PDB file of C-alpha atoms in Angstrom:
ATOM      1  CA  MET A  53      42.571 -29.630 -56.762  1.00 83.00           C
ATOM      2  CA  SER A  54      43.172 -26.157 -58.110  1.00 80.00           C
ATOM      3  CA  PHE A  55      41.896 -23.595 -56.295  1.00 79.00           C
ATOM      4  CA  ARG A  56      43.088 -19.600 -55.302  1.00 77.00           C
ATOM      5  CA  SER A  57      43.288 -16.811 -53.237  1.00 77.00           C
ATOM      6  CA  GLY A  58      40.445 -16.757 -50.229  1.00 80.00           C
ATOM      7  CA  ASP A  59      39.310 -20.485 -50.407  1.00 86.00           C
ATOM      8  CA  VAL A  60      38.828 -22.031 -47.596  1.00 90.00           C
ATOM      9  CA  PHE A  61      39.562 -26.199 -46.998  1.00 90.00           C
ATOM     10  CA  HIS A  62      38.953 -28.018 -44.582  1.00 90.00           C
ATOM     11  CA  VAL A  63      41.864 -30.296 -43.948  1.00 91.00           C
ATOM     12  CA  VAL A  64      40.981 -34.315 -43.156  1.00 90.00           C
ATOM     13  CA  ASP A  65      44.469 -35.942 -43.854  1.00 88.00           C
ATOM     14  CA  THR A  66      47.803 -34.502 -43.246  1.00 87.00           C
ATOM     15  CA  LEU A  67      49.926 -37.438 -44.445  1.00 86.00           C
ATOM     16  CA  HIS A  68      47.796 -38.348 -47.721  1.00 84.00           C
ATOM     17  CA  ASN A  69      48.605 -41.639 -48.825  1.00 85.00           C
ATOM     18  CA  GLY A  70      51.537 -41.665 -46.348  1.00 85.00           C
ATOM     19  CA  VAL A  71      53.651 -39.197 -48.178  1.00 83.00           C
ATOM     20  CA  VAL A  72      55.054 -35.710 -46.892  1.00 87.00           C
ATOM     21  CA  GLY A  73      54.176 -32.527 -48.732  1.00 88.00           C
ATOM     22  CA  SER A  74      49.825 -33.130 -49.490  1.00 89.00           C
ATOM     23  CA  TRP A  75      46.710 -32.705 -47.512  1.00 91.00           C
ATOM     24  CA  GLN A  76      43.392 -34.192 -48.387  1.00 91.00           C
ATOM     25  CA  VAL A  77      40.593 -31.920 -48.274  1.00 91.00           C
ATOM     26  CA  PHE A  78      37.603 -30.374 -48.766  1.00 91.00           C
ATOM     27  CA  ARG A  79      36.358 -27.531 -50.302  1.00 89.00           C
ATOM     28  CA  ILE A  80      34.560 -25.208 -48.022  1.00 90.00           C
ATOM     29  CA  GLY A  81      31.319 -23.912 -50.059  1.00 84.00           C
ATOM     30  CA  ARG A  82      29.381 -20.243 -49.957  1.00 77.00           C
ATOM     31  CA  ASN A  83      27.039 -21.426 -48.041  1.00 79.00           C
ATOM     32  CA  ASN A  84      29.908 -22.803 -45.484  1.00 84.00           C
ATOM     33  CA  GLN A  85      29.100 -26.254 -46.275  1.00 85.00           C
ATOM     34  CA  GLU A  86      31.849 -28.634 -47.470  1.00 89.00           C
ATOM     35  CA  VAL A  87      31.615 -29.004 -51.521  1.00 86.00           C
ATOM     36  CA  GLN A  88      34.753 -30.872 -53.055  1.00 88.00           C
ATOM     37  CA  LYS A  89      36.888 -33.205 -52.188  1.00 91.00           C
ATOM     38  CA  GLY A  90      40.656 -33.195 -53.217  1.00 90.00           C
ATOM     39  CA  ILE A  91      44.283 -32.563 -53.076  1.00 91.00           C
ATOM     40  CA  ILE A  92      46.195 -29.696 -52.123  1.00 89.00           C
ATOM     41  CA  PRO A  93      50.213 -28.658 -51.104  1.00 89.00           C
ATOM     42  CA  ASN A  94      50.829 -28.757 -47.311  1.00 87.00           C
ATOM     43  CA  LYS A  95      51.793 -25.766 -45.701  1.00 87.00           C
ATOM     44  CA  ALA A  96      55.838 -25.942 -46.013  1.00 87.00           C
ATOM     45  CA  ARG A  97      55.199 -26.501 -50.436  1.00 86.00           C
ATOM     46  CA  ALA A  98      52.714 -24.077 -50.284  1.00 84.00           C
ATOM     47  CA  GLU A  99      54.991 -21.593 -49.031  1.00 86.00           C
ATOM     48  CA  GLU A 100      57.405 -22.510 -51.448  1.00 85.00           C
ATOM     49  CA  LEU A 101      54.969 -22.185 -54.478  1.00 82.00           C
ATOM     50  CA  ALA A 102      54.115 -18.977 -53.083  1.00 77.00           C
ATOM     51  CA  THR A 103      57.412 -17.525 -53.280  1.00 83.00           C
ATOM     52  CA  ALA A 104      58.217 -18.672 -55.966  1.00 82.00           C
ATOM     53  CA  GLN A 105      55.090 -17.257 -57.794  1.00 74.00           C
ATOM     54  CA  PHE A 106      55.847 -13.902 -56.260  1.00 71.00           C
ATOM     55  CA  ASN A 107      59.566 -13.802 -56.868  1.00 78.00           C
ATOM     56  CA  ALA A 108      58.497 -15.074 -60.618  1.00 74.00           C
ATOM     57  CA  THR A 109      55.834 -12.014 -60.736  1.00 66.00           C
ATOM     58  CA  LYS A 110      58.438  -9.365 -59.254  1.00 67.00           C
ATOM     59  CA  LYS A 111      60.393 -10.395 -62.147  1.00 72.00           C
ATOM     60  CA  GLU A 112      58.038 -10.031 -64.851  1.00 64.00           C
ATOM     61  CA  MET A 113      56.818  -6.866 -63.767  1.00 55.00           C
ATOM     62  CA  SER A 114      60.281  -5.744 -63.740  1.00 62.00           C
ATOM     63  CA  ALA A 115      61.222  -7.622 -67.288  1.00 62.00           C
ATOM     64  CA  SER A 116      59.627  -5.364 -69.771  1.00 47.00           C
ATOM     65  CA  GLU A 117      61.094  -1.787 -68.288  1.00 48.00           C
ATOM     66  CA  SER A 118      64.672  -0.617 -68.611  1.00 43.00           C
ATOM     67  CA  ARG A 119      67.154  -0.570 -65.790  1.00 42.00           C
ATOM     68  CA  GLY A 120      66.804   3.124 -64.773  1.00 43.00           C
ATOM     69  CA  SER A 121      63.083   3.204 -64.957  1.00 43.00           C
ATOM     70  CA  PHE A 122      62.830   0.062 -62.839  1.00 39.00           C
ATOM     71  CA  PHE A 123      64.559   2.155 -59.816  1.00 39.00           C
ATOM     72  CA  ARG A 124      62.831   4.995 -60.854  1.00 40.00           C
ATOM     73  CA  ARG A 125      59.289   2.999 -60.212  1.00 39.00           C
ATOM     74  CA  ARG A 126      60.900   1.265 -56.932  1.00 41.00           C
ATOM     75  CA  ARG A 127      61.644   4.637 -55.372  1.00 39.00           C
ATOM     76  CA  ASN A 128      58.240   6.275 -55.927  1.00 43.00           C
ATOM     77  CA  SER A 129      56.461   2.944 -55.098  1.00 43.00           C
ATOM     78  CA  HIS A 130      58.568   3.003 -51.879  1.00 42.00           C
ATOM     79  CA  ARG A 131      57.814   6.560 -50.760  1.00 42.00           C
ATOM     80  CA  ARG A 132      53.961   5.513 -50.412  1.00 42.00           C
ATOM     81  CA  SER A 133      54.660   1.854 -49.357  1.00 39.00           C
ATOM     82  CA  LYS A 134      53.020   2.618 -46.088  1.00 41.00           C
ATOM     83  CA  SER A 135      50.067   4.332 -47.305  1.00 42.00           C
ATOM     84  CA  LEU A 136      46.660   3.764 -48.801  1.00 44.00           C
ATOM     85  CA  GLY A 137      47.093   6.123 -51.794  1.00 42.00           C
ATOM     86  CA  ARG A 138      45.034   6.795 -54.834  1.00 43.00           C
ATOM     87  CA  ASP A 139      47.667   8.321 -56.272  1.00 43.00           C
ATOM     88  CA  HIS A 140      48.385   6.568 -60.023  1.00 41.00           C
ATOM     89  CA  TRP A 141      45.313   4.458 -59.198  1.00 37.00           C
ATOM     90  CA  ASP A 142      45.917   2.215 -62.476  1.00 42.00           C
ATOM     91  CA  ASP A 143      49.786   2.073 -62.076  1.00 40.00           C
ATOM     92  CA  VAL A 144      48.963   0.620 -58.485  1.00 37.00           C
ATOM     93  CA  VAL A 145      46.176  -1.554 -58.928  1.00 40.00           C
ATOM     94  CA  PHE A 146      47.256  -3.072 -62.463  1.00 40.00           C
ATOM     95  CA  SER A 147      50.871  -2.720 -62.342  1.00 38.00           C
ATOM     96  CA  ASP A 148      53.342  -3.021 -59.275  1.00 39.00           C
ATOM     97  CA  SER A 149      51.099  -4.098 -56.646  1.00 49.00           C
ATOM     98  CA  VAL A 150      52.175  -7.354 -55.976  1.00 55.00           C
ATOM     99  CA  SER A 151      52.597  -8.007 -51.665  1.00 59.00           C
ATOM    100  CA  LYS A 152      53.713 -11.192 -50.023  1.00 63.00           C
ATOM    101  CA  PHE A 153      51.250 -13.229 -47.697  1.00 73.00           C
ATOM    102  CA  PRO A 154      51.598 -16.640 -45.834  1.00 78.00           C
ATOM    103  CA  ALA A 155      49.978 -19.531 -48.079  1.00 82.00           C
ATOM    104  CA  TYR A 156      47.643 -20.687 -45.291  1.00 85.00           C
ATOM    105  CA  GLU A 157      46.030 -19.366 -42.295  1.00 86.00           C
ATOM    106  CA  ARG A 158      43.879 -21.128 -39.457  1.00 89.00           C
ATOM    107  CA  VAL A 159      40.751 -19.981 -40.011  1.00 89.00           C
ATOM    108  CA  ILE A 160      37.500 -19.996 -37.853  1.00 90.00           C
ATOM    109  CA  LEU A 161      33.904 -18.897 -38.886  1.00 91.00           C
ATOM    110  CA  ARG A 162      32.698 -16.667 -36.937  1.00 92.00           C
ATOM    111  CA  HIS A 163      30.840 -13.177 -36.525  1.00 93.00           C
ATOM    112  CA  PRO A 164      33.614 -10.497 -35.834  1.00 90.00           C
ATOM    113  CA  GLY A 165      32.166  -8.429 -33.488  1.00 92.00           C
ATOM    114  CA  PHE A 166      32.609  -5.231 -34.708  1.00 95.00           C
ATOM    115  CA  VAL A 167      31.340  -3.016 -37.493  1.00 97.00           C
ATOM    116  CA  ARG A 168      32.961  -3.454 -40.852  1.00 97.00           C
ATOM    117  CA  PRO A 169      35.017  -1.331 -43.014  1.00 97.00           C
ATOM    118  CA  VAL A 170      33.445  -1.011 -46.657  1.00 98.00           C
ATOM    119  CA  VAL A 171      35.383  -0.702 -49.691  1.00 97.00           C
ATOM    120  CA  LEU A 172      33.174  -0.332 -52.836  1.00 97.00           C
ATOM    121  CA  PHE A 173      34.487  -1.202 -56.357  1.00 97.00           C
ATOM    122  CA  GLY A 174      33.228  -0.211 -59.801  1.00 95.00           C
ATOM    123  CA  PRO A 175      31.649   2.046 -62.248  1.00 94.00           C
ATOM    124  CA  VAL A 176      29.626   4.220 -59.803  1.00 94.00           C
ATOM    125  CA  ALA A 177      31.434   3.557 -56.431  1.00 95.00           C
ATOM    126  CA  ASP A 178      32.585   7.020 -56.497  1.00 94.00           C
ATOM    127  CA  LEU A 179      28.938   7.963 -56.434  1.00 94.00           C
ATOM    128  CA  ALA A 180      27.795   5.167 -54.092  1.00 96.00           C
ATOM    129  CA  ARG A 181      30.050   6.318 -51.748  1.00 96.00           C
ATOM    130  CA  GLU A 182      29.121  10.439 -52.206  1.00 95.00           C
ATOM    131  CA  LYS A 183      25.164   8.917 -51.358  1.00 95.00           C
ATOM    132  CA  LEU A 184      25.924   6.682 -48.562  1.00 97.00           C
ATOM    133  CA  LEU A 185      27.386   9.794 -47.163  1.00 97.00           C
ATOM    134  CA  LYS A 186      25.253  12.041 -47.519  1.00 96.00           C
ATOM    135  CA  ASP A 187      21.828   9.951 -46.681  1.00 97.00           C
ATOM    136  CA  PHE A 188      23.597   7.907 -43.786  1.00 97.00           C
ATOM    137  CA  PRO A 189      25.770   9.965 -41.963  1.00 96.00           C
ATOM    138  CA  ASP A 190      24.943   8.237 -39.133  1.00 96.00           C
ATOM    139  CA  LYS A 191      25.857   4.748 -40.499  1.00 97.00           C
ATOM    140  CA  PHE A 192      28.982   6.013 -42.137  1.00 97.00           C
ATOM    141  CA  THR A 193      32.153   7.896 -42.011  1.00 96.00           C
ATOM    142  CA  SER A 194      34.893   8.564 -44.446  1.00 94.00           C
ATOM    143  CA  PRO A 195      38.428   8.588 -42.472  1.00 91.00           C
ATOM    144  CA  GLN A 196      39.843   9.863 -45.978  1.00 82.00           C
ATOM    145  CA  MET A 197      37.570  13.347 -45.737  1.00 82.00           C
ATOM    146  CA  GLU A 198      37.603  13.593 -41.670  1.00 72.00           C
ATOM    147  CA  SER A 199      41.774  13.755 -42.262  1.00 68.00           C
ATOM    148  CA  GLN A 200      40.843  16.300 -45.028  1.00 64.00           C
ATOM    149  CA  MET A 201      39.045  18.630 -42.792  1.00 64.00           C
ATOM    150  CA  GLU A 202      41.110  18.041 -39.925  1.00 61.00           C
ATOM    151  CA  ASP A 203      43.394  19.939 -42.350  1.00 58.00           C
ATOM    152  CA  GLY A 204      40.882  22.265 -42.998  1.00 57.00           C
ATOM    153  CA  THR A 205      42.001  22.174 -46.408  1.00 53.00           C
ATOM    154  CA  GLY A 206      38.458  21.163 -47.308  1.00 53.00           C
ATOM    155  CA  LYS A 207      40.829  20.561 -51.069  1.00 52.00           C
ATOM    156  CA  ASN A 208      41.223  17.130 -52.818  1.00 49.00           C
ATOM    157  CA  THR A 209      44.695  17.199 -51.345  1.00 43.00           C
ATOM    158  CA  LYS A 210      47.225  13.922 -51.150  1.00 43.00           C
ATOM    159  CA  THR A 211      47.088  13.812 -47.507  1.00 40.00           C
ATOM    160  CA  SER A 212      43.228  12.937 -48.110  1.00 47.00           C
ATOM    161  CA  GLY A 213      43.852  10.119 -49.901  1.00 55.00           C
ATOM    162  CA  ILE A 214      45.836   8.789 -47.443  1.00 70.00           C
ATOM    163  CA  ILE A 215      44.756   6.296 -44.729  1.00 81.00           C
ATOM    164  CA  ARG A 216      45.945   6.074 -41.293  1.00 85.00           C
ATOM    165  CA  LEU A 217      45.035   1.822 -39.519  1.00 89.00           C
ATOM    166  CA  SER A 218      44.187   4.211 -36.216  1.00 90.00           C
ATOM    167  CA  ALA A 219      41.629   6.232 -37.950  1.00 91.00           C
ATOM    168  CA  ILE A 220      39.892   3.419 -39.745  1.00 94.00           C
ATOM    169  CA  ARG A 221      39.708   1.725 -35.820  1.00 93.00           C
ATOM    170  CA  GLU A 222      38.531   5.018 -34.729  1.00 94.00           C
ATOM    171  CA  VAL A 223      35.222   5.106 -36.530  1.00 95.00           C
ATOM    172  CA  MET A 224      34.742   1.173 -36.494  1.00 95.00           C
ATOM    173  CA  ASP A 225      34.562   1.731 -32.303  1.00 95.00           C
ATOM    174  CA  ARG A 226      32.400   4.821 -33.210  1.00 95.00           C
ATOM    175  CA  GLY A 227      29.689   2.271 -34.067  1.00 96.00           C
ATOM    176  CA  LYS A 228      30.556   3.264 -38.031  1.00 97.00           C
ATOM    177  CA  HIS A 229      31.372   1.817 -41.339  1.00 97.00           C
ATOM    178  CA  ALA A 230      34.298   3.249 -42.154  1.00 96.00           C
ATOM    179  CA  LEU A 231      33.525   4.085 -45.886  1.00 97.00           C
ATOM    180  CA  LEU A 232      37.416   3.871 -47.860  1.00 95.00           C
ATOM    181  CA  ASP A 233      38.149   4.651 -51.207  1.00 93.00           C
ATOM    182  CA  ILE A 234      41.329   2.551 -51.450  1.00 92.00           C
ATOM    183  CA  THR A 235      43.076   0.568 -53.989  1.00 91.00           C
ATOM    184  CA  PRO A 236      41.995  -3.979 -53.986  1.00 91.00           C
ATOM    185  CA  ASN A 237      45.812  -4.427 -53.155  1.00 86.00           C
ATOM    186  CA  ALA A 238      45.064  -2.493 -50.016  1.00 90.00           C
ATOM    187  CA  VAL A 239      41.825  -4.670 -49.812  1.00 91.00           C
ATOM    188  CA  ASP A 240      44.068  -7.241 -49.066  1.00 86.00           C
ATOM    189  CA  ARG A 241      46.461  -5.403 -46.705  1.00 86.00           C
ATOM    190  CA  LEU A 242      43.325  -4.473 -44.520  1.00 91.00           C
ATOM    191  CA  ASN A 243      42.407  -8.251 -44.296  1.00 89.00           C
ATOM    192  CA  TYR A 244      46.062  -9.719 -43.345  1.00 86.00           C
ATOM    193  CA  ALA A 245      45.637  -6.863 -40.525  1.00 88.00           C
ATOM    194  CA  GLN A 246      42.468  -8.457 -39.270  1.00 91.00           C
ATOM    195  CA  PHE A 247      39.556  -5.500 -39.979  1.00 94.00           C
ATOM    196  CA  TYR A 248      38.009  -7.916 -42.473  1.00 95.00           C
ATOM    197  CA  PRO A 249      36.177  -5.193 -44.798  1.00 97.00           C
ATOM    198  CA  ILE A 250      33.188  -5.634 -46.357  1.00 97.00           C
ATOM    199  CA  VAL A 251      34.129  -5.436 -50.272  1.00 97.00           C
ATOM    200  CA  ILE A 252      31.234  -4.738 -52.760  1.00 98.00           C
ATOM    201  CA  PHE A 253      32.141  -4.905 -56.324  1.00 97.00           C
ATOM    202  CA  LEU A 254      29.462  -2.629 -58.719  1.00 96.00           C
ATOM    203  CA  LYS A 255      30.164  -4.482 -61.978  1.00 96.00           C
ATOM    204  CA  ALA A 256      28.699  -3.050 -65.286  1.00 94.00           C
ATOM    205  CA  GLU A 257      29.333  -5.412 -68.722  1.00 93.00           C
ATOM    206  CA  THR A 258      28.864  -2.526 -71.303  1.00 93.00           C
ATOM    207  CA  LYS A 259      29.375   0.816 -71.673  1.00 93.00           C
ATOM    208  CA  GLN A 260      25.630   1.771 -72.085  1.00 93.00           C
ATOM    209  CA  VAL A 261      25.259   0.528 -69.031  1.00 93.00           C
ATOM    210  CA  ILE A 262      27.811   2.172 -67.737  1.00 93.00           C
ATOM    211  CA  LYS A 263      26.919   5.593 -69.446  1.00 92.00           C
ATOM    212  CA  GLU A 264      23.196   5.239 -67.897  1.00 90.00           C
ATOM    213  CA  MET A 265      24.277   4.874 -64.595  1.00 91.00           C
ATOM    214  CA  ARG A 266      26.367   7.995 -64.881  1.00 90.00           C
ATOM    215  CA  ALA A 267      23.312  10.063 -65.965  1.00 88.00           C
ATOM    216  CA  GLY A 268      22.990  13.343 -64.877  1.00 84.00           C
ATOM    217  CA  ILE A 269      26.344  13.396 -62.774  1.00 85.00           C
ATOM    218  CA  PRO A 270      27.649  16.749 -63.250  1.00 83.00           C
ATOM    219  CA  LYS A 271      30.994  17.246 -65.771  1.00 78.00           C
ATOM    220  CA  SER A 272      33.654  17.557 -62.111  1.00 78.00           C
ATOM    221  CA  ALA A 273      32.537  13.350 -61.783  1.00 81.00           C
ATOM    222  CA  HIS A 274      32.427  12.810 -65.624  1.00 86.00           C
ATOM    223  CA  LYS A 275      35.192  10.045 -65.995  1.00 88.00           C
ATOM    224  CA  SER A 276      35.199   7.915 -69.856  1.00 90.00           C
ATOM    225  CA  SER A 277      32.393   5.381 -69.963  1.00 92.00           C
ATOM    226  CA  LYS A 278      35.324   2.954 -71.856  1.00 92.00           C
ATOM    227  CA  LYS A 279      38.049   3.387 -68.932  1.00 94.00           C
ATOM    228  CA  LEU A 280      35.423   2.703 -66.510  1.00 94.00           C
ATOM    229  CA  LEU A 281      34.373  -0.341 -68.481  1.00 94.00           C
ATOM    230  CA  GLU A 282      38.275  -1.891 -68.956  1.00 94.00           C
ATOM    231  CA  GLN A 283      39.151  -0.711 -65.122  1.00 93.00           C
ATOM    232  CA  CYS A 284      36.017  -3.277 -64.235  1.00 94.00           C
ATOM    233  CA  GLN A 285      37.087  -5.852 -66.506  1.00 94.00           C
ATOM    234  CA  LYS A 286      40.243  -5.987 -64.955  1.00 92.00           C
ATOM    235  CA  LEU A 287      39.082  -5.885 -61.502  1.00 93.00           C
ATOM    236  CA  ASP A 288      36.573  -8.914 -61.991  1.00 92.00           C
ATOM    237  CA  LYS A 289      39.758 -11.094 -63.499  1.00 90.00           C
ATOM    238  CA  ILE A 290      42.650 -10.353 -61.188  1.00 88.00           C
ATOM    239  CA  TRP A 291      40.725  -9.007 -57.944  1.00 90.00           C
ATOM    240  CA  GLY A 292      37.587 -11.548 -57.551  1.00 90.00           C
ATOM    241  CA  HIS A 293      39.036 -13.144 -54.566  1.00 88.00           C
ATOM    242  CA  ILE A 294      39.044 -10.034 -52.455  1.00 92.00           C
ATOM    243  CA  PHE A 295      35.181  -9.713 -53.222  1.00 94.00           C
ATOM    244  CA  SER A 296      32.591 -10.150 -50.425  1.00 94.00           C
ATOM    245  CA  ALA A 297      29.824 -10.041 -52.905  1.00 94.00           C
ATOM    246  CA  VAL A 298      28.899  -8.786 -56.349  1.00 96.00           C
ATOM    247  CA  ILE A 299      25.872  -6.349 -57.636  1.00 96.00           C
ATOM    248  CA  THR A 300      25.420  -6.428 -61.350  1.00 95.00           C
ATOM    249  CA  LEU A 301      24.180  -3.141 -62.594  1.00 93.00           C
ATOM    250  CA  ASN A 302      21.172  -3.189 -64.865  1.00 88.00           C
ATOM    251  CA  ALA A 303      18.529  -1.366 -63.120  1.00 81.00           C
ATOM    252  CA  PRO A 304      19.256   2.360 -62.441  1.00 80.00           C
ATOM    253  CA  GLU A 305      16.983   2.416 -59.573  1.00 79.00           C
ATOM    254  CA  ALA A 306      17.329  -0.578 -57.999  1.00 90.00           C
ATOM    255  CA  TRP A 307      21.549  -0.733 -57.338  1.00 94.00           C
ATOM    256  CA  TYR A 308      21.472   1.220 -54.730  1.00 94.00           C
ATOM    257  CA  ARG A 309      18.901  -0.362 -52.581  1.00 94.00           C
ATOM    258  CA  LYS A 310      21.048  -3.696 -53.518  1.00 95.00           C
ATOM    259  CA  LEU A 311      23.637  -1.692 -52.001  1.00 97.00           C
ATOM    260  CA  ARG A 312      22.599  -0.685 -48.564  1.00 97.00           C
ATOM    261  CA  GLU A 313      20.999  -4.346 -48.422  1.00 96.00           C
ATOM    262  CA  LEU A 314      24.139  -6.311 -49.296  1.00 97.00           C
ATOM    263  CA  ILE A 315      25.845  -4.101 -46.304  1.00 97.00           C
ATOM    264  CA  ASP A 316      23.274  -4.882 -43.821  1.00 97.00           C
ATOM    265  CA  ARG A 317      23.300  -8.508 -44.222  1.00 96.00           C
ATOM    266  CA  GLN A 318      27.007  -8.724 -44.858  1.00 96.00           C
ATOM    267  CA  GLN A 319      27.603  -7.065 -41.355  1.00 97.00           C
ATOM    268  CA  GLN A 320      25.016  -9.377 -39.468  1.00 95.00           C
ATOM    269  CA  GLY A 321      26.334 -12.570 -41.401  1.00 92.00           C
ATOM    270  CA  SER A 322      29.774 -14.770 -39.754  1.00 92.00           C
ATOM    271  CA  LEU A 323      32.329 -14.630 -42.108  1.00 91.00           C
ATOM    272  CA  TRP A 324      35.826 -16.736 -41.717  1.00 90.00           C
ATOM    273  CA  MET A 325      38.472 -14.752 -39.385  1.00 90.00           C
ATOM    274  CA  SER A 326      41.955 -15.853 -37.929  1.00 87.00           C
ATOM    275  CA  GLN A 327      42.266 -17.969 -35.555  1.00 86.00           C
ATOM    276  CA  THR A 328      45.621 -16.150 -34.605  1.00 81.00           C
ATOM    277  CA  LYS A 329      45.799 -12.849 -33.647  1.00 73.00           C
ATOM    278  CA  VAL A 330      47.755 -10.565 -35.804  1.00 63.00           C
ATOM    279  CA  LYS A 331      50.695  -7.940 -33.671  1.00 58.00           C
ATOM    280  CA  GLN A 332      49.073  -4.947 -33.277  1.00 54.00           C
ATOM    281  CA  PHE A 333      50.192  -2.207 -36.435  1.00 49.00           C
ATOM    282  CA  ASP A 334      52.064   0.688 -34.334  1.00 45.00           C
ATOM    283  CA  THR A 335      49.089   3.792 -34.775  1.00 43.00           C
ATOM    284  CA  THR A 336      51.684   5.743 -37.447  1.00 37.00           C
ATOM    285  CA  TYR A 337      51.632   3.163 -39.580  1.00 38.00           C
ATOM    286  CA  LYS A 338      50.016   3.147 -42.981  1.00 46.00           C
ATOM    287  CA  LEU A 339      48.871   0.719 -45.920  1.00 50.00           C
ATOM    288  CA  CYS A 340      49.294   0.265 -49.345  1.00 46.00           C
TER     289      CYS A 340
END
């Protein structure tokens, strides 16, 4: 059975046909019902395959670069390896951003019991974040902007692109959604840390749609429709497993209402959560 990251299975036989190495499972669909029966590698075999895939991916990424540029890139990556920084966003998202996590984990369907962070992707994600913060300050807060205000700069400095886990937790403890501007790779890390963000992809299918959605914004916020569409297509292809939901952009007046309703539904619903309590991160630790 083929599967991808984020799929959920009910394991019914850990010794399929009396042979070690395979599990018989039922895939769990979006309605949390068993929808497909099949065979997947057992945990030990899955870890071997995941490690091999991880190593192959890292090797492929470095193969096209010279030795000098490779080590220079590694030094730069190490410098920001503990931050949710958005500098050089394209490079981080689509180049060397691979992380090694356990192949499988035991999960249980339940309500998280806390206000989940919200992450938006897509060609109008920046506009959506701005509107949510302005229209609903009692429901949404940006830890990045709060950090910026504490710095007393009021400017878009490098420090404003870094989010501490403790800052996200503080927003959640106040009963608000932490509205995050982070890379897709950081979402995987937040899920592993059991913050379980609501991740919504605002999807556009053409450059014309993007132009219509971004019409009338200040020149300072102008972005290339072509580049935004390319990013949108890459996100859809590479990072689909992290999306909680997708909104297809087609009517300028409708997507914002759909977004608000979708966030509320996601917050009220149950989700598959790890049965194992993750070791608490130090409050000074930062994710990338």
